[in-house]
Each structure stands twice: as C-alpha cells, then as structure tokens.
Amino acid sequence: MGTALIYDEEMTKYKLLWVDPACKFEVPERLTVSHGALVESGLADRCVSVPVREATDAEILLVHSAEYLEAVKTTPSMSLEDLMEFTLQYGDVYFHPNIYHCAKLAIGASLQLVDSVMTGKVRNGMALVRPPGHHSMHSAASGFCIFNNVAIAARYAQQRHGAKRVLIVDWDIHHGQGVQYCFEDDPSVLYFSWHRFEHQKFWPQLKESDFDTVGKEKGAGFNINVPWNKVGMQNSDYLSVFFHILLPVAYEFCPDLVLVSAGFDSAIGDPEGEMRATPDIFAHLTHLLMNLAEGKVCAVLEGGYNLTSLPQSVCQTVHTLLGDPAPCPANLDAPCKSALESLQCVRSVHRTYWSCLRHAADLPTSCSTKHINTAEGADQEPTEESSQEIFWPPPMKRVFPPTRTAVVLPDDVACPDGCKRWSLLEHPDPQLCLSALVDKMVKNEICNGLVLVPDVSVAMICLAQHAVAALNKRLLVVCVGDGMVPIQGTEDGKTLVVHFSRKESEEQRGKHFITVHLTKGCGDASGFIQAVLSLLLPLGYEYDPGLVLLVQKPDSGVCDSMWRQLTGLLQGLAQGHMLVVMQEDERKHIGPTCSSLLGIAAPSLGQLHSLLPEDVEALERLRRRLTPDWKLLQTTVAEEP
Ligand code: X5A
Ligand code: ZN
C-alpha cells in the first residue's frame, strides 16, 4: 500500500499574460519547484506515479453550472483582449488560452487520486495541480481558481465510490468560500477551514468567513471556520486548533475519506499569508489526519507562493504520507492571544453541534462586541513583516533508522511480518535485553518496538529508569489501565507520566504526573479518544519527549481499534520513537500493535455518539487545572478583570 503522486508538467503551461498585482504570485514555478524538490529528495521515486486525465463535462457539472462551463469553454480561442475582458467579471483571477485545459487536468488529477485511494490501489496520496480550486464557485472563477477541484472530488467520492461522509480540511491560508457555499446545507461533507481574516479586512473580505457561519439547515455544524485575526500565527496556534477543534470533531464525525485542500500559503515566508508556521508543521498536520478514514487521505495542492517554503512544505507532507516519522515538534510556545480568542469563539458556537465541545466556554466578551475590537496577540507587525525578508532553517533531514519495528515476544509467538525479533540470545538477562533495545532506539538504529513482559509494572520501572539515563531528552510515559503506576522521579521534569484510569486517583504528583479519569474506563472509545486528542496530544507536543513509553496494563479494557489509534497518534512525537510494553498474555494485541507501529492506519472508531457528559466535564475540569503549567491545553483567552 503506497502513496500516489499525481503531477503533469502540462499544468505549468499557462501564466498571467498582463500586469495584475493581485495575481502576480500565481506562477508556473510553483509547480516546477514543488515537483523538483520531490524528485531531488528521492520522495517522488518512492511514490506510485498516477497519470492525470481530463475531467469530463459531467464531472465539472457536479459542482458548476452549465452556463459557467460553457463560458469557460470559449476561453481557449479568445484573443488577449477578450481574455482580459472575460477575466474582469471575476475577482483576483486570470484566464489564459491554456487554462481551461489545465483546469480540466487539475480536476482529473484530483479524481485520479480519489480513485486510487478509494479502490485501495494506494493508501493515500497527493496531487500537485494548477490552477487551484477552493475559491471557485457554482458559476464563477475566483482567487486563481477556475473549477473547484476538491469540491468536485468530494461529490465524486460519494457518487462513484459510495463514501458517506467526507471531511475536507482546508489548511490553505485563504477561506475556500467556494467549498463552503457548495456544502453549506449538506451534513455529509464536513468543511473545515482556517484563514487569514483580520476582522474581515483580508481577501475575500466576506462576513460569512467568520466563525459564526456554521452551515445551514441539516448542514448546521458541518461548516467550521477558524478566522485568524492577526498575521504571524505560528506552529502552536495551528496545532492548538487541531487538538481542540478539528480532531475532536473529525473523530466524532468519522469520515470515510479525508480530502485536504493543501495550500501552503499558511507557511512562513508566504507573501499572501504572512504567517510564521514552519514547513515541518505540515508533517504533523498530515500525521494527525492519517488515522482518520482508515488512512484514506488525499491532499490536493491549493495555494503556496513562497518558492522556498512551498517545496519544503510539500516534501514534509509527502514524507509523512509515505509513513516516515515526523520531525520533533520543537519549541512550541503558547498559542497567541488572538488565536485563543478565535479558538474560544469557534468552540463556543459549535458546542451545540458536537458532543466533544459540549462544555466549551462562552464567547469571549471581546467577540460579543464583534469586530470593533482590538485583540492583541500575534506579536509581529504586519507591515514590518511584509517589507523584510524572512529566514528560517530548512527542515531537518529525516534519517530513517534501519529497523522500523523491533519486537520482544515469547518464543512460541511468531514474529509479525515486517517486524524484527530482538533476540534474547545476546542478552540472556531480560532486563539487559530491554535496556539494549532502548539504547538502539535512542541511537536511532531502531524506530519503535513492542515488548511483552511477565510483569508490566516491573518492566515499566526498569525501562523508565534506563531511558531517562540514556536519553539526553525527556521521557513520556503513557499508561493505560487501572492500578498503580510505579514511576518515581517525575519531580525533576525529565519524565512526564500520563495515566488513563477508571478510578479517581489521588496520584496527582505535581506538574509531571497526570491522571486522566474516565468514568467507564478505557473501554469507552468516545471518552478515551477525546482525552487523547485534547489532553494527551497537547501535553505530549508541549513536552517534546525523546522517547515515548506506552504501557498497557493487564485488563485495561481498551478496545483494539482504540489502542491502534493511540499507538498511531503518539508516533507524531519523538520522531516516532516509541516502545510499547504489554503483559505477556496479551497476545491478541500483538498483531494490531505491530501494524500501528509499522505505520498502518488504525481502523476507525465509528461515529462517536455516546460521549458521556460527565467525562467531557471531567476532562474540561482537568484541563483547566493544568493550563497554568501546560500552555497548549489552553482553549480560552484569559479575560482581563
Ligand atoms: C488558491 C489561493 C489566493 C487568492 C488570493 C487573491 N488563492 N488575492 O491561494
Ligand atoms: Zn490560499
């Protein structure tokens, strides 16, 4: 099961033929540098190359009007003058004699990608296309977009492949208003977009791009707008929105397919976006989506105008789609005040639609007096920002360890396919054997591992002690199931313990020992996954460990798909360095655990209706208690007294 890459040079063969400052960044080089970087890095060779095709009229008509299609069809034979005039009826877009052809290829590329993923030919993939699509509407071109590639792909996936629920994640820095209009009243397509908004001063300056446009009629709640009211948003702002809005809702929605409107104008250096998120953030955004929809993720290029950060971001995305561990999410700050304000607004207006948000706070007072306001925050001055060039270090080169998954299993258990048995022969002492395995992970010779031991509590103590000594970084211990967690020495901050348990525990030993209490224990997928998404992941990302120790207690009650989700999601940390520890007799978990460690997407948890109100409330309470110490847990602005 591979990753599809869909690209055709033909889509570089149109450009702006006159002077228009609004369109000057949309150049053919956007595609050539992106594809070039994939080739040079060897990533393109590792993908399954799928040819593009032209979309048919019927496919275009899934989203667009016949009148509009007929009008666009006349453009290839137009004179320069006619093209300029034709262009004038739309906003921030240009036509060219070859753009109709390219626009058909851009749709066709997206549909080829959907076909490849939905038929199981590949697991996921990316289409590098021009023109982009998310601004184009039923009967109009807009914002460099002619036809709405992703909207057509969503309808096509539903009609052609029977996808019931499609999630569209639009991480481009502009609002895909065309996608919003298309699915506004449709609960089968969940559209999420974050976008530069600046209280409606930024293009396309629509009031319906704000957080309070949530969808209409049956589709109410299925349109999520996260407006950025300041420029300069950073990695922690983006991640906070994933942890506290998108992922909880996406897991509750349970899509059959994830389409990404993958615009990279949300990256640092982009002249349109003016944000400061670094290209490696896209590795994490991608990774965090890859356990939804059984891994069926189709990324389709939208914007991205900085010819340095664009190819870097594209490479990060494709790396991750291929299953390579993400780089460490280093130096995450607290989300800025303006981002928190947006977060709070979005969570508040969506709490009636999504049970995971039921206990979200009210709108901040600054938002109820809408838009006259002055939220500070994003610390960068926009004018300074745009006038001077920005530098950032290129993403770290990813060095993949020679062994992905090592296992220590009882002799009578066969080694799962793709894993390497870590031999006890050289290390007759079981303790030393485990320590040696940890050493190899620390040295990046082994990426991850699974060990079955006679007593998880004993093993956990030894492994934690050894790991802390061997690492020059921190250790995250995640323990699932009731009972004691006998880890000492969290006082020095070198170990963080997060324990999921049914029993309310007195064991809150300061900042670095956190017990997450779930009424129904770990067997309740709804409560558990929400705790993982909105508590464990933010803690883990902020803590930035060098190794994750994931311990399953006997009789934890955790179901198979939940366990695989947890194992999958945690691999975004510590460059995927994770050691899973389970009791010797938990043999039925070996196969599923190894498949997750090998990077195979977890099965979905089903639609999560049953999230217990008392659990949501308890999680909210715990989160509020922890926010003074852990900034990525914040979901509200601190209101001034
Ligand atoms: C796809 C995309 C941006 C249009 C900006 C017009 N379009 N000012 O990023
Ligand atoms: Zn854009």
XYZ file of C-alpha atoms and ligand atoms in Angstrom, residues 134-135 172-174 265 303 305, ligand 2:
9
model
C -11.189 26.143 -3.427
C -12.295 29.697 -4.294
C -4.635 26.960 2.889
C -4.437 30.450 4.403
C -7.410 31.706 2.409
C 0.463 29.853 1.805
C -2.080 27.960 -2.747
C 3.535 31.334 -3.146
Zn -4.507 30.404 -0.494
